[in-house]
PDB file of C-alpha atoms in Angstrom:
ATOM      1  CA  MET B 740      14.538   6.030  56.980  1.00 60.00           C
ATOM      2  CA  ASN B 741      11.007   5.047  58.253  1.00 80.00           C
ATOM      3  CA  LYS B 742      10.554   1.401  59.191  1.00 89.00           C
ATOM      4  CA  ILE B 743       8.147  -0.462  56.994  1.00 93.00           C
ATOM      5  CA  ILE B 744       7.385  -3.361  59.455  1.00 95.00           C
ATOM      6  CA  SER B 745       5.263  -1.475  62.066  1.00 94.00           C
ATOM      7  CA  ASN B 746       5.156  -2.143  65.792  1.00 95.00           C
ATOM      8  CA  LYS B 747       1.583  -3.257  65.207  1.00 95.00           C
ATOM      9  CA  ALA B 748       2.694  -5.972  62.864  1.00 96.00           C
ATOM     10  CA  ILE B 749       5.376  -7.157  65.446  1.00 96.00           C
ATOM     11  CA  LYS B 750       2.694  -7.182  68.190  1.00 96.00           C
ATOM     12  CA  ARG B 751       0.553  -9.239  65.824  1.00 96.00           C
ATOM     13  CA  ARG B 752       3.193 -11.657  65.354  1.00 96.00           C
ATOM     14  CA  GLU B 753       3.828 -11.945  69.251  1.00 96.00           C
ATOM     15  CA  PHE B 754       0.065 -12.530  69.813  1.00 95.00           C
ATOM     16  CA  TRP B 755      -0.185 -15.278  67.312  1.00 95.00           C
ATOM     17  CA  VAL B 756       3.048 -17.072  68.541  1.00 95.00           C
ATOM     18  CA  GLU B 757       1.305 -17.208  72.012  1.00 93.00           C
ATOM     19  CA  GLU B 758      -2.022 -17.895  70.552  1.00 92.00           C
ATOM     20  CA  ILE B 759      -0.612 -21.107  68.683  1.00 93.00           C
ATOM     21  CA  ARG B 760       1.014 -22.095  72.000  1.00 90.00           C
ATOM     22  CA  LYS B 761      -2.381 -21.871  73.745  1.00 87.00           C
ATOM     23  CA  LEU B 762      -4.287 -23.570  70.997  1.00 84.00           C
ATOM     24  CA  SER B 763      -1.876 -26.601  70.586  1.00 74.00           C
ATOM     25  CA  GLY B 764      -2.876 -29.887  72.170  1.00 69.00           C
ATOM     26  CA  ASN B 765      -5.423 -31.635  69.837  1.00 64.00           C
ATOM     27  CA  PHE B 766      -3.986 -31.214  66.389  1.00 59.00           C
ATOM     28  CA  GLY B 767      -7.375 -31.816  64.395  1.00 62.00           C
ATOM     29  CA  ASN B 768      -9.432 -29.557  66.613  1.00 71.00           C
ATOM     30  CA  ASP B 769      -6.589 -26.933  67.041  1.00 81.00           C
ATOM     31  CA  THR B 770      -6.063 -26.651  63.185  1.00 83.00           C
ATOM     32  CA  GLN B 771      -9.812 -25.874  62.737  1.00 85.00           C
ATOM     33  CA  LYS B 772      -9.689 -23.327  65.488  1.00 88.00           C
ATOM     34  CA  LEU B 773      -6.632 -21.678  64.040  1.00 90.00           C
ATOM     35  CA  GLU B 774      -8.228 -21.484  60.659  1.00 91.00           C
ATOM     36  CA  LYS B 775     -11.362 -19.842  61.957  1.00 92.00           C
ATOM     37  CA  GLU B 776      -9.510 -17.297  64.038  1.00 93.00           C
ATOM     38  CA  LEU B 777      -7.057 -16.291  61.158  1.00 94.00           C
ATOM     39  CA  ALA B 778     -10.143 -16.035  58.747  1.00 93.00           C
ATOM     40  CA  ALA B 779     -11.898 -13.809  61.260  1.00 95.00           C
ATOM     41  CA  GLU B 780      -8.853 -11.537  61.622  1.00 95.00           C
ATOM     42  CA  PHE B 781      -8.525 -11.350  58.010  1.00 94.00           C
ATOM     43  CA  LYS B 782     -12.184 -10.403  57.451  1.00 93.00           C
ATOM     44  CA  LYS B 783     -11.980  -7.719  60.137  1.00 95.00           C
ATOM     45  CA  ASN B 784      -8.626  -6.117  59.235  1.00 95.00           C
ATOM     46  CA  GLY B 785      -8.199  -6.906  55.495  1.00 93.00           C
ATOM     47  CA  VAL B 786      -5.360  -7.856  53.309  1.00 95.00           C
ATOM     48  CA  PHE B 787      -2.729  -5.689  54.975  1.00 93.00           C
ATOM     49  CA  SER B 788      -3.073  -7.675  58.254  1.00 95.00           C
ATOM     50  CA  LEU B 789      -2.322 -10.809  56.055  1.00 97.00           C
ATOM     51  CA  ILE B 790       0.696  -9.023  54.672  1.00 97.00           C
ATOM     52  CA  ASP B 791       1.891  -8.405  58.214  1.00 97.00           C
ATOM     53  CA  HIS B 792       1.783 -12.224  58.774  1.00 97.00           C
ATOM     54  CA  LEU B 793       3.531 -13.103  55.613  1.00 98.00           C
ATOM     55  CA  ARG B 794       6.411 -10.786  56.196  1.00 97.00           C
ATOM     56  CA  LEU B 795       7.223 -12.377  59.570  1.00 97.00           C
ATOM     57  CA  CYS B 796       6.004 -15.985  59.417  1.00 97.00           C
ATOM     58  CA  GLY B 797       9.052 -17.662  57.745  1.00 95.00           C
ATOM     59  CA  ASN B 798      10.847 -18.412  61.047  1.00 95.00           C
ATOM     60  CA  ILE B 799       9.577 -20.913  63.539  1.00 96.00           C
ATOM     61  CA  PRO B 800       9.779 -19.448  66.953  1.00 95.00           C
ATOM     62  CA  GLU B 801      12.745 -20.614  69.098  1.00 93.00           C
ATOM     63  CA  SER B 802      10.466 -20.879  72.090  1.00 92.00           C
ATOM     64  CA  TYR B 803       8.742 -23.847  70.465  1.00 92.00           C
ATOM     65  CA  ARG B 804      10.513 -27.140  71.244  1.00 85.00           C
ATOM     66  CA  HIS B 805      11.377 -29.490  68.352  1.00 83.00           C
ATOM     67  CA  ASP B 806       8.612 -31.897  67.367  1.00 83.00           C
ATOM     68  CA  THR B 807       6.047 -30.439  69.705  1.00 85.00           C
ATOM     69  CA  SER B 808       2.455 -29.684  69.170  1.00 88.00           C
ATOM     70  CA  GLU B 809       3.241 -26.027  68.857  1.00 91.00           C
ATOM     71  CA  GLU B 810       5.774 -26.565  66.076  1.00 92.00           C
ATOM     72  CA  LYS B 811       3.261 -28.778  64.234  1.00 90.00           C
ATOM     73  CA  LEU B 812       0.551 -26.157  64.623  1.00 92.00           C
ATOM     74  CA  TYR B 813       2.897 -23.485  63.452  1.00 95.00           C
ATOM     75  CA  SER B 814       3.264 -25.304  60.100  1.00 93.00           C
ATOM     76  CA  LYS B 815      -0.496 -25.304  59.685  1.00 92.00           C
ATOM     77  CA  TYR B 816      -0.555 -21.596  60.544  1.00 95.00           C
ATOM     78  CA  THR B 817       1.772 -20.815  57.579  1.00 96.00           C
ATOM     79  CA  ASP B 818      -0.500 -23.141  55.371  1.00 95.00           C
ATOM     80  CA  CYS B 819      -3.534 -21.066  56.395  1.00 95.00           C
ATOM     81  CA  LEU B 820      -1.771 -18.015  55.509  1.00 97.00           C
ATOM     82  CA  LEU B 821      -1.141 -19.459  52.066  1.00 97.00           C
ATOM     83  CA  SER B 822      -4.632 -20.406  51.586  1.00 96.00           C
ATOM     84  CA  LEU B 823      -5.925 -16.980  52.809  1.00 97.00           C
ATOM     85  CA  SER B 824      -3.428 -15.333  50.405  1.00 97.00           C
ATOM     86  CA  TYR B 825      -4.778 -17.234  47.398  1.00 98.00           C
ATOM     87  CA  THR B 826      -8.290 -16.518  48.515  1.00 97.00           C
ATOM     88  CA  SER B 827      -7.392 -12.826  48.589  1.00 97.00           C
ATOM     89  CA  LEU B 828      -6.247 -13.051  44.983  1.00 97.00           C
ATOM     90  CA  GLY B 829      -9.777 -14.196  44.235  1.00 97.00           C
ATOM     91  CA  LEU B 830      -8.970 -17.964  44.011  1.00 98.00           C
ATOM     92  CA  LYS B 831     -10.736 -20.791  45.671  1.00 97.00           C
ATOM     93  CA  SER B 832      -8.453 -22.398  48.295  1.00 96.00           C
ATOM     94  CA  LEU B 833      -8.617 -24.851  51.039  1.00 93.00           C
ATOM     95  CA  VAL B 834      -6.187 -26.268  53.675  1.00 93.00           C
ATOM     96  CA  LEU B 835      -6.140 -30.023  53.479  1.00 88.00           C
ATOM     97  CA  LYS B 836      -6.565 -32.126  56.698  1.00 78.00           C
ATOM     98  CA  GLU B 837      -4.336 -34.996  55.484  1.00 66.00           C
ATOM     99  CA  ARG B 838      -1.054 -35.092  57.338  1.00 62.00           C
ATOM    100  CA  ALA B 839       1.257 -37.274  55.152  1.00 68.00           C
ATOM    101  CA  ASP B 840       1.679 -38.008  51.387  1.00 74.00           C
ATOM    102  CA  ALA B 841      -0.290 -34.989  50.329  1.00 79.00           C
ATOM    103  CA  ALA B 842       0.059 -31.275  49.685  1.00 84.00           C
ATOM    104  CA  ASP B 843      -1.157 -28.868  52.413  1.00 91.00           C
ATOM    105  CA  VAL B 844      -3.070 -26.434  50.256  1.00 95.00           C
ATOM    106  CA  GLU B 845      -5.101 -26.864  47.108  1.00 96.00           C
ATOM    107  CA  VAL B 846      -6.119 -23.967  45.033  1.00 97.00           C
ATOM    108  CA  PHE B 847      -8.569 -23.477  42.056  1.00 96.00           C
ATOM    109  CA  ALA B 848      -8.460 -20.804  39.404  1.00 94.00           C
ATOM    110  CA  LYS B 849     -11.111 -20.689  36.619  1.00 91.00           C
ATOM    111  CA  ASP B 850      -8.947 -22.602  33.979  1.00 90.00           C
ATOM    112  CA  TYR B 851      -6.253 -24.252  36.131  1.00 92.00           C
ATOM    113  CA  SER B 852      -5.468 -25.537  39.669  1.00 95.00           C
ATOM    114  CA  PHE B 853      -2.399 -26.141  41.786  1.00 96.00           C
ATOM    115  CA  VAL B 854      -1.260 -27.518  45.173  1.00 96.00           C
ATOM    116  CA  ALA B 855       1.039 -25.442  47.426  1.00 97.00           C
ATOM    117  CA  ASP B 856       3.029 -25.938  50.676  1.00 95.00           C
ATOM    118  CA  ALA B 857       4.499 -23.366  53.019  1.00 96.00           C
ATOM    119  CA  LYS B 858       7.926 -23.653  54.505  1.00 95.00           C
ATOM    120  CA  ALA B 859       9.344 -22.209  57.764  1.00 95.00           C
ATOM    121  CA  PHE B 860      12.601 -22.778  59.374  1.00 93.00           C
ATOM    122  CA  ARG B 861      14.250 -21.868  62.651  1.00 92.00           C
ATOM    123  CA  LEU B 862      16.899 -19.348  62.439  1.00 90.00           C
ATOM    124  CA  SER B 863      19.199 -21.560  64.372  1.00 86.00           C
ATOM    125  CA  ARG B 864      18.784 -24.406  61.845  1.00 80.00           C
ATOM    126  CA  THR B 865      22.125 -25.391  60.557  1.00 71.00           C
ATOM    127  CA  ALA B 866      22.523 -27.154  57.219  1.00 64.00           C
ATOM    128  CA  LYS B 867      19.190 -27.560  55.094  1.00 70.00           C
ATOM    129  CA  ASN B 868      19.212 -30.049  52.284  1.00 77.00           C
ATOM    130  CA  GLN B 869      16.995 -30.350  49.261  1.00 79.00           C
ATOM    131  CA  LYS B 870      14.478 -32.541  51.080  1.00 82.00           C
ATOM    132  CA  ASP B 871      13.669 -29.756  53.528  1.00 85.00           C
ATOM    133  CA  PHE B 872      12.140 -27.918  50.583  1.00 89.00           C
ATOM    134  CA  LYS B 873       9.955 -30.803  49.420  1.00 88.00           C
ATOM    135  CA  VAL B 874      10.170 -29.934  45.759  1.00 92.00           C
ATOM    136  CA  GLN B 875      10.156 -33.614  44.741  1.00 91.00           C
ATOM    137  CA  ALA B 876       7.559 -34.532  47.295  1.00 91.00           C
ATOM    138  CA  ILE B 877       5.054 -31.806  46.168  1.00 93.00           C
ATOM    139  CA  ASN B 878       5.607 -32.808  42.573  1.00 91.00           C
ATOM    140  CA  GLY B 879       4.131 -36.234  43.401  1.00 90.00           C
ATOM    141  CA  TRP B 880       1.239 -34.676  45.384  1.00 92.00           C
ATOM    142  CA  LYS B 881      -0.105 -32.817  42.291  1.00 92.00           C
ATOM    143  CA  ARG B 882      -2.667 -35.436  41.705  1.00 88.00           C
ATOM    144  CA  GLY B 883      -3.193 -34.484  38.081  1.00 91.00           C
ATOM    145  CA  LYS B 884      -2.892 -30.693  38.720  1.00 94.00           C
ATOM    146  CA  PRO B 885      -0.593 -28.931  36.364  1.00 94.00           C
ATOM    147  CA  PHE B 886       1.226 -26.672  38.754  1.00 95.00           C
ATOM    148  CA  ALA B 887       2.671 -26.712  42.346  1.00 96.00           C
ATOM    149  CA  MET B 888       4.134 -23.920  44.586  1.00 97.00           C
ATOM    150  CA  VAL B 889       6.529 -24.087  47.420  1.00 97.00           C
ATOM    151  CA  VAL B 890       6.750 -20.819  49.425  1.00 97.00           C
ATOM    152  CA  CYS B 891       9.740 -20.175  51.534  1.00 95.00           C
ATOM    153  CA  PRO B 892      11.307 -17.381  53.612  1.00 94.00           C
ATOM    154  CA  ILE B 893      13.529 -15.499  51.257  1.00 93.00           C
ATOM    155  CA  TYR B 894      16.696 -15.432  53.447  1.00 90.00           C
ATOM    156  CA  GLN B 895      16.703 -19.269  53.786  1.00 91.00           C
ATOM    157  CA  LEU B 896      16.980 -20.092  50.151  1.00 93.00           C
ATOM    158  CA  PRO B 897      20.268 -21.136  48.416  1.00 90.00           C
ATOM    159  CA  THR B 898      21.809 -18.203  46.606  1.00 89.00           C
ATOM    160  CA  SER B 899      24.334 -19.974  44.444  1.00 89.00           C
ATOM    161  CA  SER B 900      23.898 -23.539  43.182  1.00 90.00           C
ATOM    162  CA  SER B 901      21.367 -26.031  44.413  1.00 92.00           C
ATOM    163  CA  GLN B 902      19.647 -29.065  43.162  1.00 94.00           C
ATOM    164  CA  ILE B 903      16.197 -27.566  44.311  1.00 95.00           C
ATOM    165  CA  TYR B 904      16.269 -25.249  41.368  1.00 95.00           C
ATOM    166  CA  GLN B 905      16.857 -27.941  38.865  1.00 95.00           C
ATOM    167  CA  GLN B 906      14.180 -30.070  40.447  1.00 95.00           C
ATOM    168  CA  ALA B 907      11.708 -27.206  40.435  1.00 95.00           C
ATOM    169  CA  ILE B 908      12.185 -26.385  36.803  1.00 96.00           C
ATOM    170  CA  THR B 909      12.207 -29.933  35.567  1.00 95.00           C
ATOM    171  CA  GLN B 910       9.047 -31.082  37.633  1.00 94.00           C
ATOM    172  CA  ASN B 911       7.251 -27.754  37.011  1.00 94.00           C
ATOM    173  CA  VAL B 912       7.137 -26.654  40.650  1.00 96.00           C
ATOM    174  CA  CYS B 913       7.355 -22.910  41.320  1.00 97.00           C
ATOM    175  CA  LEU B 914       9.683 -21.941  44.009  1.00 97.00           C
ATOM    176  CA  PHE B 915       8.395 -18.856  45.599  1.00 97.00           C
ATOM    177  CA  THR B 916       9.001 -16.630  48.595  1.00 97.00           C
ATOM    178  CA  TYR B 917       6.650 -14.854  51.065  1.00 97.00           C
ATOM    179  CA  SER B 918       8.213 -11.726  49.830  1.00 97.00           C
ATOM    180  CA  HIS B 919       7.124 -12.416  46.196  1.00 98.00           C
ATOM    181  CA  LEU B 920       3.667 -13.502  47.494  1.00 98.00           C
ATOM    182  CA  THR B 921       3.335 -10.244  49.390  1.00 98.00           C
ATOM    183  CA  VAL B 922       4.123  -8.269  46.128  1.00 98.00           C
ATOM    184  CA  LEU B 923       1.321 -10.207  44.396  1.00 98.00           C
ATOM    185  CA  LEU B 924      -1.146  -9.456  47.177  1.00 98.00           C
ATOM    186  CA  SER B 925      -0.202  -5.731  47.051  1.00 98.00           C
ATOM    187  CA  TYR B 926      -0.481  -5.680  43.296  1.00 98.00           C
ATOM    188  CA  SER B 927      -3.940  -7.277  43.478  1.00 98.00           C
ATOM    189  CA  GLU B 928      -5.007  -4.384  45.924  1.00 97.00           C
ATOM    190  CA  LEU B 929      -3.665  -1.880  43.252  1.00 97.00           C
ATOM    191  CA  GLU B 930      -4.847  -3.260  40.085  1.00 97.00           C
ATOM    192  CA  GLY B 931      -7.451  -5.960  40.903  1.00 97.00           C
ATOM    193  CA  GLN B 932      -7.549  -9.549  41.347  1.00 97.00           C
ATOM    194  CA  ALA B 933      -7.884 -10.444  37.652  1.00 96.00           C
ATOM    195  CA  LYS B 934      -4.549  -8.962  36.692  1.00 97.00           C
ATOM    196  CA  ALA B 935      -2.877 -10.497  39.840  1.00 97.00           C
ATOM    197  CA  GLN B 936      -4.324 -13.909  38.679  1.00 97.00           C
ATOM    198  CA  GLN B 937      -3.015 -13.257  35.274  1.00 96.00           C
ATOM    199  CA  LEU B 938       0.554 -12.560  36.715  1.00 97.00           C
ATOM    200  CA  LEU B 939       0.312 -15.701  38.849  1.00 97.00           C
ATOM    201  CA  LYS B 940      -0.440 -17.805  35.844  1.00 97.00           C
ATOM    202  CA  THR B 941       2.360 -16.187  33.871  1.00 97.00           C
ATOM    203  CA  ILE B 942       4.777 -17.051  36.645  1.00 97.00           C
ATOM    204  CA  PHE B 943       3.627 -20.762  36.574  1.00 97.00           C
ATOM    205  CA  GLU B 944       3.980 -20.939  32.789  1.00 96.00           C
ATOM    206  CA  THR B 945       7.411 -19.312  32.927  1.00 96.00           C
ATOM    207  CA  ILE B 946       8.791 -22.120  34.997  1.00 94.00           C
ATOM    208  CA  LYS B 947       8.201 -24.556  32.194  1.00 88.00           C
ATOM    209  CA  ALA B 948      10.197 -22.360  29.825  1.00 90.00           C
ATOM    210  CA  ILE B 949      13.430 -22.005  32.029  1.00 93.00           C
ATOM    211  CA  ASN B 950      16.401 -24.117  30.961  1.00 92.00           C
ATOM    212  CA  PRO B 951      16.968 -26.668  33.732  1.00 94.00           C
ATOM    213  CA  SER B 952      19.893 -25.513  35.899  1.00 94.00           C
ATOM    214  CA  LYS B 953      21.111 -25.623  39.482  1.00 95.00           C
ATOM    215  CA  ASN B 954      21.895 -21.948  39.200  1.00 95.00           C
ATOM    216  CA  ALA B 955      20.065 -19.816  41.738  1.00 95.00           C
ATOM    217  CA  THR B 956      20.848 -16.519  39.981  1.00 95.00           C
ATOM    218  CA  ASP B 957      19.332 -17.848  36.640  1.00 95.00           C
ATOM    219  CA  TYR B 958      16.185 -18.956  38.400  1.00 96.00           C
ATOM    220  CA  TRP B 959      15.527 -15.864  40.352  1.00 97.00           C
ATOM    221  CA  LEU B 960      16.526 -13.380  37.494  1.00 96.00           C
ATOM    222  CA  THR B 961      13.835 -15.043  35.398  1.00 96.00           C
ATOM    223  CA  ILE B 962      11.164 -15.111  37.997  1.00 97.00           C
ATOM    224  CA  ASN B 963      11.941 -11.371  39.138  1.00 97.00           C
ATOM    225  CA  LYS B 964      11.977 -10.057  35.530  1.00 97.00           C
ATOM    226  CA  VAL B 965       8.626 -11.755  34.686  1.00 97.00           C
ATOM    227  CA  ILE B 966       7.084 -10.085  37.709  1.00 98.00           C
ATOM    228  CA  LEU B 967       8.652  -6.608  37.236  1.00 97.00           C
ATOM    229  CA  SER B 968       7.965  -6.573  33.465  1.00 97.00           C
ATOM    230  CA  PHE B 969       4.324  -7.375  34.013  1.00 98.00           C
ATOM    231  CA  SER B 970       3.287  -3.763  35.081  1.00 97.00           C
ATOM    232  CA  LYS B 971       5.196  -0.655  35.711  1.00 96.00           C
ATOM    233  CA  LYS B 972       3.258  -0.209  38.974  1.00 97.00           C
ATOM    234  CA  ILE B 973       4.979  -3.280  40.547  1.00 98.00           C
ATOM    235  CA  GLN B 974       8.337  -1.542  40.686  1.00 97.00           C
ATOM    236  CA  ARG B 975       7.248   0.520  43.785  1.00 97.00           C
ATOM    237  CA  LEU B 976       5.698  -2.544  45.447  1.00 97.00           C
ATOM    238  CA  TRP B 977       8.908  -4.335  44.836  1.00 97.00           C
ATOM    239  CA  ASP B 978      11.156  -1.713  46.437  1.00 96.00           C
ATOM    240  CA  ILE B 979       9.014  -1.802  49.516  1.00 96.00           C
ATOM    241  CA  GLU B 980       9.408  -5.659  49.870  1.00 95.00           C
ATOM    242  CA  LYS B 981      13.101  -5.256  49.241  1.00 93.00           C
ATOM    243  CA  GLY B 982      13.225  -3.043  52.305  1.00 93.00           C
ATOM    244  CA  VAL B 983      11.118  -5.447  54.204  1.00 94.00           C
ATOM    245  CA  ALA B 984      13.458  -8.330  53.483  1.00 91.00           C
ATOM    246  CA  SER B 985      16.197  -6.904  55.549  1.00 91.00           C
ATOM    247  CA  GLU B 986      13.739  -5.597  58.250  1.00 95.00           C
ATOM    248  CA  SER B 987      12.169  -8.996  58.675  1.00 95.00           C
ATOM    249  CA  ILE B 988      15.554 -10.634  59.342  1.00 93.00           C
ATOM    250  CA  ALA B 989      16.242  -7.979  62.109  1.00 94.00           C
ATOM    251  CA  VAL B 990      12.748  -8.621  63.678  1.00 95.00           C
ATOM    252  CA  ALA B 991      13.258 -12.423  63.595  1.00 94.00           C
ATOM    253  CA  LYS B 992      16.827 -12.191  64.992  1.00 94.00           C
ATOM    254  CA  ASP B 993      15.576  -9.902  67.901  1.00 95.00           C
ATOM    255  CA  GLU B 994      12.695 -12.356  68.663  1.00 95.00           C
ATOM    256  CA  ALA B 995      15.078 -15.380  68.643  1.00 93.00           C
ATOM    257  CA  LEU B 996      17.977 -13.810  70.491  1.00 94.00           C
ATOM    258  CA  THR B 997      15.684 -12.391  73.186  1.00 93.00           C
ATOM    259  CA  TYR B 998      14.156 -15.733  73.924  1.00 90.00           C
ATOM    260  CA  LEU B 999      17.684 -17.454  74.029  1.00 90.00           C
ATOM    261  CA  ALA B1000      18.925 -14.738  76.377  1.00 91.00           C
ATOM    262  CA  GLN B1001      16.070 -15.221  78.637  1.00 90.00           C
ATOM    263  CA  GLU B1002      16.589 -19.096  78.568  1.00 82.00           C
ATOM    264  CA  ARG B1003      20.272 -18.624  79.402  1.00 82.00           C
ATOM    265  CA  GLU B1004      19.471 -16.403  82.365  1.00 86.00           C
ATOM    266  CA  THR B1005      16.897 -18.903  83.625  1.00 81.00           C
ATOM    267  CA  ILE B1006      19.591 -21.639  83.530  1.00 77.00           C
ATOM    268  CA  MET B1007      22.211 -19.432  85.203  1.00 80.00           C
ATOM    269  CA  ARG B1008      19.754 -18.850  87.986  1.00 85.00           C
ATOM    270  CA  MET B1009      19.149 -22.582  88.594  1.00 79.00           C
ATOM    271  CA  SER B1010      20.412 -24.503  91.612  1.00 84.00           C
ATOM    272  CA  HIS B1011      23.529 -26.695  90.962  1.00 74.00           C
ATOM    273  CA  GLN B1012      21.411 -29.808  90.475  1.00 76.00           C
ATOM    274  CA  GLU B1013      18.983 -28.047  88.206  1.00 74.00           C
ATOM    275  CA  ALA B1014      21.900 -26.662  86.174  1.00 71.00           C
ATOM    276  CA  LEU B1015      23.593 -30.037  85.678  1.00 67.00           C
ATOM    277  CA  LYS B1016      20.469 -31.245  84.024  1.00 69.00           C
ATOM    278  CA  GLU B1017      20.368 -28.399  81.680  1.00 68.00           C
ATOM    279  CA  LEU B1018      24.061 -28.086  81.009  1.00 67.00           C
ATOM    280  CA  ILE B1019      23.896 -29.388  77.426  1.00 65.00           C
ATOM    281  CA  ASN B1020      21.291 -26.730  76.574  1.00 64.00           C
ATOM    282  CA  VAL B1021      23.603 -23.913  77.433  1.00 60.00           C
ATOM    283  CA  HIS B1022      26.107 -25.128  74.652  1.00 63.00           C
ATOM    284  CA  LYS B1023      23.208 -25.311  72.206  1.00 70.00           C
ATOM    285  CA  ILE B1024      22.038 -21.870  73.003  1.00 74.00           C
ATOM    286  CA  GLU B1025      25.539 -20.483  72.272  1.00 75.00           C
ATOM    287  CA  SER B1026      25.765 -22.162  68.888  1.00 76.00           C
ATOM    288  CA  LYS B1027      22.174 -21.022  67.877  1.00 82.00           C
ATOM    289  CA  ILE B1028      23.267 -17.435  68.714  1.00 83.00           C
ATOM    290  CA  LYS B1029      26.208 -17.741  66.380  1.00 83.00           C
ATOM    291  CA  ILE B1030      24.075 -19.141  63.549  1.00 85.00           C
ATOM    292  CA  ILE B1031      21.406 -16.504  63.983  1.00 86.00           C
ATOM    293  CA  ASN B1032      24.036 -13.497  63.935  1.00 88.00           C
ATOM    294  CA  ALA B1033      25.421 -14.949  60.667  1.00 85.00           C
ATOM    295  CA  ILE B1034      22.134 -14.602  58.850  1.00 87.00           C
ATOM    296  CA  SER B1035      22.056 -11.597  56.467  1.00 87.00           C
ATOM    297  CA  ASP B1036      19.959 -10.327  53.444  1.00 86.00           C
ATOM    298  CA  ASN B1037      20.934 -12.506  50.481  1.00 85.00           C
ATOM    299  CA  LYS B1038      19.907  -9.727  47.987  1.00 85.00           C
ATOM    300  CA  LEU B1039      17.684 -11.998  45.796  1.00 87.00           C
ATOM    301  CA  PHE B1040      15.409  -9.034  45.478  1.00 87.00           C
ATOM    302  CA  THR B1041      18.184  -6.966  43.744  1.00 85.00           C
ATOM    303  CA  LEU B1042      18.295  -9.334  40.749  1.00 84.00           C
ATOM    304  CA  LYS B1043      16.418  -7.712  38.006  1.00 78.00           C
TER     305      LYS B1043
END
């Protein structure tokens, strides 16, 4: 079976991981540079380059240290991708410069508006709690707007029972994934922005009609059925992204495990004194490898 995620897409990912590392230093200026560079790439290469980004952006590179300028800029990178995605759907969108107590992206349609936030996690991250998804927080950041959207990597979402689903339904926040967003972009290319916008509004309005529950299956069955029933042409796009969901995990694992293997080799080649200083990191690397190897396709895309 032919791979859907191309080598070109993986190379694009590698380029931007390094580009973010080079840009990081002055957060305000770096964010503006990042926005301009991404917008220029999108203008040059079109929506399919944006889809390449969305398929692989959900994992924070292991090569970025915790709480560093690279990690913070990576968060803005995913926000910029969201904003460009909404723009590609024909909406007006901007990335906000505020850094606390506000949503990261504002979006304006003809007859409604919403705020959005992009989430990314390290593959080696252990337990995630409801606060990591910021559902309650973004509800408070609507500032009078009727809707909100939190976009997450599909393989990091709870698949059984979680309070985030009940919070999303009761507070009218759409939990979405980069996979679902990619389907929307592909559909927009196929049948036009107007229909894609109509589908997006239908998804938002559906959230209000779901019976509040912590059940992940109930939530995703409803969302997936709404999307698939909107047009017969979506099924083919859906099948493509279902394959991508597994491929993206494999790409993310390879990136993370390659880096950690290189880190381990660097440590093993250290002098005795250098090795003593880094000893604790060896143990962290081993635990991260176990966590990454345990990640698998959660089959949310098979619910229909």
